[in-house]
XYZ file of N, CA and C in Angstrom:
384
model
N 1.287 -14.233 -5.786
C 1.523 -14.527 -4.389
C 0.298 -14.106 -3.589
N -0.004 -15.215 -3.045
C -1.414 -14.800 -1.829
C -0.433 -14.397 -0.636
N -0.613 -13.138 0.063
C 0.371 -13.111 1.183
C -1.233 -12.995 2.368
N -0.738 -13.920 3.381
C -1.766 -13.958 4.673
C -0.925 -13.697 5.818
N -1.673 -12.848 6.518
C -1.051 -12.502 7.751
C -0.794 -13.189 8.537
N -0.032 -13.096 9.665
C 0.412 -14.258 10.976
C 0.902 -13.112 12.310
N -0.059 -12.320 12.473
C 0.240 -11.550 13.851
C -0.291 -10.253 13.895
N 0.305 -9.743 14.833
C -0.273 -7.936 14.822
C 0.995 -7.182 13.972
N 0.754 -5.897 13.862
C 1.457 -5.172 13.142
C 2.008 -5.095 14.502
N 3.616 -4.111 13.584
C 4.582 -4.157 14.844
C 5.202 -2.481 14.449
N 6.022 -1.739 15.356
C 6.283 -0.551 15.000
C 7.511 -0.449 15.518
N 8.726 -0.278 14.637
C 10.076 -0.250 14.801
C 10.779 1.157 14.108
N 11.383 1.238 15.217
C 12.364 2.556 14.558
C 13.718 2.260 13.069
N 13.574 2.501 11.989
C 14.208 2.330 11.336
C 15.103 3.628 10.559
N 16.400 3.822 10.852
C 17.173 4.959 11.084
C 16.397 6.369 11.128
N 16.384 7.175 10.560
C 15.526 8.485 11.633
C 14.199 8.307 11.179
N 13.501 7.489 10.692
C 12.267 6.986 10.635
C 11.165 5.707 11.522
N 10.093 5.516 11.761
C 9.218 4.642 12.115
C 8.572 4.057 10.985
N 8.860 2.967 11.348
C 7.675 1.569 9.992
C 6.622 0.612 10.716
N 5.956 0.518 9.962
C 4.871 -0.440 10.256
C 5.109 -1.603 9.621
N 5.356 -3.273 10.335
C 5.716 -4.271 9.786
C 4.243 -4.903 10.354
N 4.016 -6.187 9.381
C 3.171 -7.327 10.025
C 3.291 -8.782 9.559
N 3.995 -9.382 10.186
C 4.503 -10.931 9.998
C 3.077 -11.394 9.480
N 3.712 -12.547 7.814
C 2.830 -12.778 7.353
C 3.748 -14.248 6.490
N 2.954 -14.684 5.788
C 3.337 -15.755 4.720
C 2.870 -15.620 3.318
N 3.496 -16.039 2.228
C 3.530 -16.847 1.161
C 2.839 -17.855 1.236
N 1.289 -17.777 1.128
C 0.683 -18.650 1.140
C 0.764 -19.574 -0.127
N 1.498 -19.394 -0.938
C 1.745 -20.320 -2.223
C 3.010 -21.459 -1.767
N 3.991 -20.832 -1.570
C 5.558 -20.860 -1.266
C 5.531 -21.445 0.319
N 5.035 -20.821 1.392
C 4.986 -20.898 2.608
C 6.196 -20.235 3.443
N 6.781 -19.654 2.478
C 8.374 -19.081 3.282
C 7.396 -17.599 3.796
N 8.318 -17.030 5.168
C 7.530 -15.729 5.687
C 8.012 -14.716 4.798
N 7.103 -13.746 4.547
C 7.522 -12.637 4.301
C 6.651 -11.105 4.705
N 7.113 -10.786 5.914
C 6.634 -9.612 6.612
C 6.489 -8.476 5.170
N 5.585 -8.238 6.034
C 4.877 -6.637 5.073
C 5.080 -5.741 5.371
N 5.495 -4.254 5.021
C 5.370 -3.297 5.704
C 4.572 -2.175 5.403
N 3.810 -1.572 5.618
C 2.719 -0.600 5.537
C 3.261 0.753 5.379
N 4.299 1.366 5.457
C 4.786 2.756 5.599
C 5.854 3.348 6.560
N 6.151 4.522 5.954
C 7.383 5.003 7.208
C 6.546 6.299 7.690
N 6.870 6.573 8.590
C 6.069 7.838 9.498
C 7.445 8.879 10.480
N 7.136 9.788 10.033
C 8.105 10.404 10.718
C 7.984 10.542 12.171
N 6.773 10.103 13.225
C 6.446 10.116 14.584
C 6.339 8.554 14.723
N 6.778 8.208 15.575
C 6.057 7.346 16.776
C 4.907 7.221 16.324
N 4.654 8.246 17.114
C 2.798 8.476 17.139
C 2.022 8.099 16.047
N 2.422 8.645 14.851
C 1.529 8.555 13.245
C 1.831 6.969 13.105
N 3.084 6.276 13.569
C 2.953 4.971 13.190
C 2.606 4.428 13.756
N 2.025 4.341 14.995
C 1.051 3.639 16.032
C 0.009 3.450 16.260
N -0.793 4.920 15.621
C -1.669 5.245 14.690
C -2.174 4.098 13.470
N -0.849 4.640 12.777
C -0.934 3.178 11.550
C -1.174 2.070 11.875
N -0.448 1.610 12.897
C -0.840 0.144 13.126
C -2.043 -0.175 14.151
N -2.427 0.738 14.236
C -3.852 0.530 14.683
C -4.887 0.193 13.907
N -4.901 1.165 13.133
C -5.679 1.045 11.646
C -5.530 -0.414 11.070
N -4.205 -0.916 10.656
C -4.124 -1.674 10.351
C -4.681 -3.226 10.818
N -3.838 -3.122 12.184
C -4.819 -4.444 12.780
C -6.775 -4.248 13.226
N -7.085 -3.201 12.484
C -8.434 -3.526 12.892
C -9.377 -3.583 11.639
N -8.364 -4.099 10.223
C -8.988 -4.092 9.566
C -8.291 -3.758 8.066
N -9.230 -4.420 6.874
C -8.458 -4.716 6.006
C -8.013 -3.388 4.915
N -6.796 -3.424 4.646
C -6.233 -2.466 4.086
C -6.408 -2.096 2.291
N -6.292 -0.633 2.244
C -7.050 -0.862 0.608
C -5.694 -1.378 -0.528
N -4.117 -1.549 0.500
C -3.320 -2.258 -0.418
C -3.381 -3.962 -0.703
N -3.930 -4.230 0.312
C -4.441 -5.967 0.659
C -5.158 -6.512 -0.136
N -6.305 -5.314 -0.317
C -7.411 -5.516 -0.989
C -7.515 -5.366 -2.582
N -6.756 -4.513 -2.977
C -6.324 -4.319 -4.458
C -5.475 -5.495 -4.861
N -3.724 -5.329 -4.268
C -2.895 -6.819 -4.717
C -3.759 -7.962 -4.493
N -4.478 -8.632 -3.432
C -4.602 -9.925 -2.954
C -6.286 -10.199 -3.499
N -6.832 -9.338 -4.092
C -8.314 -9.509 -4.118
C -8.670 -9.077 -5.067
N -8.925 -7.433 -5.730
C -8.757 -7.120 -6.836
C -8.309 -7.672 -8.195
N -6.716 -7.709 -8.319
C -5.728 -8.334 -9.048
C -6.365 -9.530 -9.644
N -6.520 -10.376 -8.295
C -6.679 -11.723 -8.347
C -7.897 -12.101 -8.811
N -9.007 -11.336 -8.963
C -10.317 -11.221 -10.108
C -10.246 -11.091 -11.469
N -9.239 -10.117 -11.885
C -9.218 -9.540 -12.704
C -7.918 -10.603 -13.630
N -6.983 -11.396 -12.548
C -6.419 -12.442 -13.726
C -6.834 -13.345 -14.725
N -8.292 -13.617 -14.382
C -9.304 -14.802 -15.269
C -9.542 -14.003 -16.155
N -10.380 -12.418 -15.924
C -10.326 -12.427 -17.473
C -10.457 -11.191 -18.103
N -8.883 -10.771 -17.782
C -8.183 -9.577 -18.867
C -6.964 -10.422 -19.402
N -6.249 -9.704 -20.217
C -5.424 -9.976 -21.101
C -3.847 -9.701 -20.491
N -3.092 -11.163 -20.328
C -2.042 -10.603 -19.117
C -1.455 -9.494 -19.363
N -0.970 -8.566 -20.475
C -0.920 -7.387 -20.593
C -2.021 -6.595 -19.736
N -2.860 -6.716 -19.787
C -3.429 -5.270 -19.375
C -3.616 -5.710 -17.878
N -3.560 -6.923 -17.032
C -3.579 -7.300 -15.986
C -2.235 -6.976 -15.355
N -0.702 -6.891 -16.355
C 0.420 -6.144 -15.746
C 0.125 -4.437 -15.453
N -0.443 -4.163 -16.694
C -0.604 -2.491 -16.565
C -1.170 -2.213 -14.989
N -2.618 -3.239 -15.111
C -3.471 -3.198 -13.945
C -2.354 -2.541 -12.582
N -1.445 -3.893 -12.215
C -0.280 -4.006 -11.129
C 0.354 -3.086 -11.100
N 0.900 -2.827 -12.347
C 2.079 -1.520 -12.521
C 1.511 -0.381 -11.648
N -0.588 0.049 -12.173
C -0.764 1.049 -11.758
C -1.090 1.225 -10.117
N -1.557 0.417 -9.761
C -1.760 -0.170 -8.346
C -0.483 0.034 -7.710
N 0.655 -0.855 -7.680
C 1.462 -0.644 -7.474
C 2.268 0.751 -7.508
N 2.370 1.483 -8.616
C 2.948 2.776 -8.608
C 2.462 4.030 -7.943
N 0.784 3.993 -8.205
C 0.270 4.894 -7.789
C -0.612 5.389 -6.651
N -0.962 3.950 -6.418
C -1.816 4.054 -5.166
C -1.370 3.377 -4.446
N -0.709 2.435 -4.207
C -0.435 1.489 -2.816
C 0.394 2.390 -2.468
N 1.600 3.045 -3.305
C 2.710 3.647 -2.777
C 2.462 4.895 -1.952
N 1.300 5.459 -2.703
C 0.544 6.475 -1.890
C -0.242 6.649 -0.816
N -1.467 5.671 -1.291
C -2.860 5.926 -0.062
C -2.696 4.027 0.089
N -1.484 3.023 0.030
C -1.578 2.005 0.296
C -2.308 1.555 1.669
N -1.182 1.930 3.272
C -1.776 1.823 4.279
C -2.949 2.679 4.958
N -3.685 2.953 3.807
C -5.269 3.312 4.740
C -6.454 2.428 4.317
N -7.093 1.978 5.957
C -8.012 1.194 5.614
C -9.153 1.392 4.338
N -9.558 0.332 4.262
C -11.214 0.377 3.151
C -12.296 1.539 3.933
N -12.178 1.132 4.833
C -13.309 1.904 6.542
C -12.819 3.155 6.422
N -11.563 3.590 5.889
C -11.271 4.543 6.405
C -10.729 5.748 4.816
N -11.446 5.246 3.707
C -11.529 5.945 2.554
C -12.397 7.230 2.742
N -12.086 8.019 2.335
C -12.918 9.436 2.155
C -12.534 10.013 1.257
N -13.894 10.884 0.566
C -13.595 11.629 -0.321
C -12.489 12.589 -0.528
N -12.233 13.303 0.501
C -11.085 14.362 1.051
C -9.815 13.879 0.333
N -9.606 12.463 1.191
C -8.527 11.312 1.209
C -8.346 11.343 -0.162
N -9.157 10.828 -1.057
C -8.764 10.840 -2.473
C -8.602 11.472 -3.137
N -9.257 13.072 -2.944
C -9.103 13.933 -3.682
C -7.330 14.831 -3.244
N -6.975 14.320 -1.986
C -5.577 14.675 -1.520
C -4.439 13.857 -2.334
N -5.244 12.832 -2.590
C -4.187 11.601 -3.798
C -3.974 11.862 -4.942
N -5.433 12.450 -5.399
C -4.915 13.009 -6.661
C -4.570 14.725 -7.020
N -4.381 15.097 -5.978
C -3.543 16.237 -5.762
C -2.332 15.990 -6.127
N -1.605 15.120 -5.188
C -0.361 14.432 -5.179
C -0.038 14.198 -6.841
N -0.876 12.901 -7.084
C -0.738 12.919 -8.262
C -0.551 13.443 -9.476
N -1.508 14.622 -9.293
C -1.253 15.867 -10.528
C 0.038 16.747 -10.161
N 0.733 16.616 -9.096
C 1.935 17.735 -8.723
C 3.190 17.074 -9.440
N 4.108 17.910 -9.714
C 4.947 17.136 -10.639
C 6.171 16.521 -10.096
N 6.407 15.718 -10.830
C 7.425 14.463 -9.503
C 9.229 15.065 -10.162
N 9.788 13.670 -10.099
C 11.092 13.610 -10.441
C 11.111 14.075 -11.754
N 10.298 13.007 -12.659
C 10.844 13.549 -14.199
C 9.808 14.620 -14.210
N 9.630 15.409 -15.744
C 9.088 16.538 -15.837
C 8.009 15.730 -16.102
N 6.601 16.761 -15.720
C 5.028 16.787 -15.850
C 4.936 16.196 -14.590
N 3.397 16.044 -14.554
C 3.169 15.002 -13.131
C 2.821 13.760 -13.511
N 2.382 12.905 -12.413
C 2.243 11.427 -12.125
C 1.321 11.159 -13.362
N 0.154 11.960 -13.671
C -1.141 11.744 -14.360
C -1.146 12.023 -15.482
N 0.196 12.737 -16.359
C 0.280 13.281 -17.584
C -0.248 14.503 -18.291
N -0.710 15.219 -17.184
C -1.635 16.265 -17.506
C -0.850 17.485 -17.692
C-alpha cells in the first residue's frame, strides 16, 4: 500500500488521551485511510506532534512507503517480511512519529534504551 496524504494533521481527544490523525489515501485501492502518528498524554505534546508532522516527512513514512518499497525488488520476500515485522515492531511503534529533520543521536540512543529494557515477556526487545 502506497498511503499519500490529503490534508493537515488533526488533534483529537480520544478517551483520556490525545492522537495525531492525518487524512490520507490508498493510493493503490483509492479508499481513505487516515493515519495516526501517536497518543500523547497533553494537548500540548500532541500539537507539538502535529506540527512536526505537517512540516515534514516522517521517519515512519519514510521506512513503510520508501525504504520497504526499495528493498521489495531485491531481497527475498522472507527477509523483506522480517524487514516490516522489524520496522513495524520496533521502530515505527517507538520513534515512528519523529521527523527525518528531527533524528538525533540522543533520540536513538533513548530507543535503544527502551529497547534493551525488558517488556511483557521475559528479556528485552533486543534479546540481550
Amino acid at each position: 500500500m502506497a498511503w499519500v496524504s490529503r490534508g493537515d494533521p488533526t488533534v483529537q481527544r480520544q478517551r483520556d488521551r490525545w492522537v495525531v490523525r492525518q487524512p490520507g489515501i490508498d493510493s493503490v485501492t483509492g479508499k481513505r485511510r487516515p493515519r495516526q502518528f501517536g497518543t500523547f498524554d497533553t494537548e500540548h505534546e500532541a500539537e507539538a506532534a502535529a506540527a512536526r508532522i505537517g512540516s515534514g516527512m516522517l521517519l515512519d513514512a519514510y521506512l513503510l512507503d520508501h525504504w520497504l518499497g526499495a528493498k521489495a525488488g531485491s531481497v527475498e520476500s522472507s527477509t523483506l517480511h522480517q524487514y516490516r515485522w522489524a520496522v513495524e515492531g520496533h521502530i515505527v511503534a517507538l520513534i515512528g512519529s519523529v521527523g527525518l529533520n528531527d533524528l538525533t543521536p540522543k533520540l536513538l540512543d533513548r530507543w535503544l534504551e527502551d529497547l534493551a529494557r525488558p517488556g511483557e515477556r521475559e528479556g528485552s526487545r533486543l534479546g540481550v
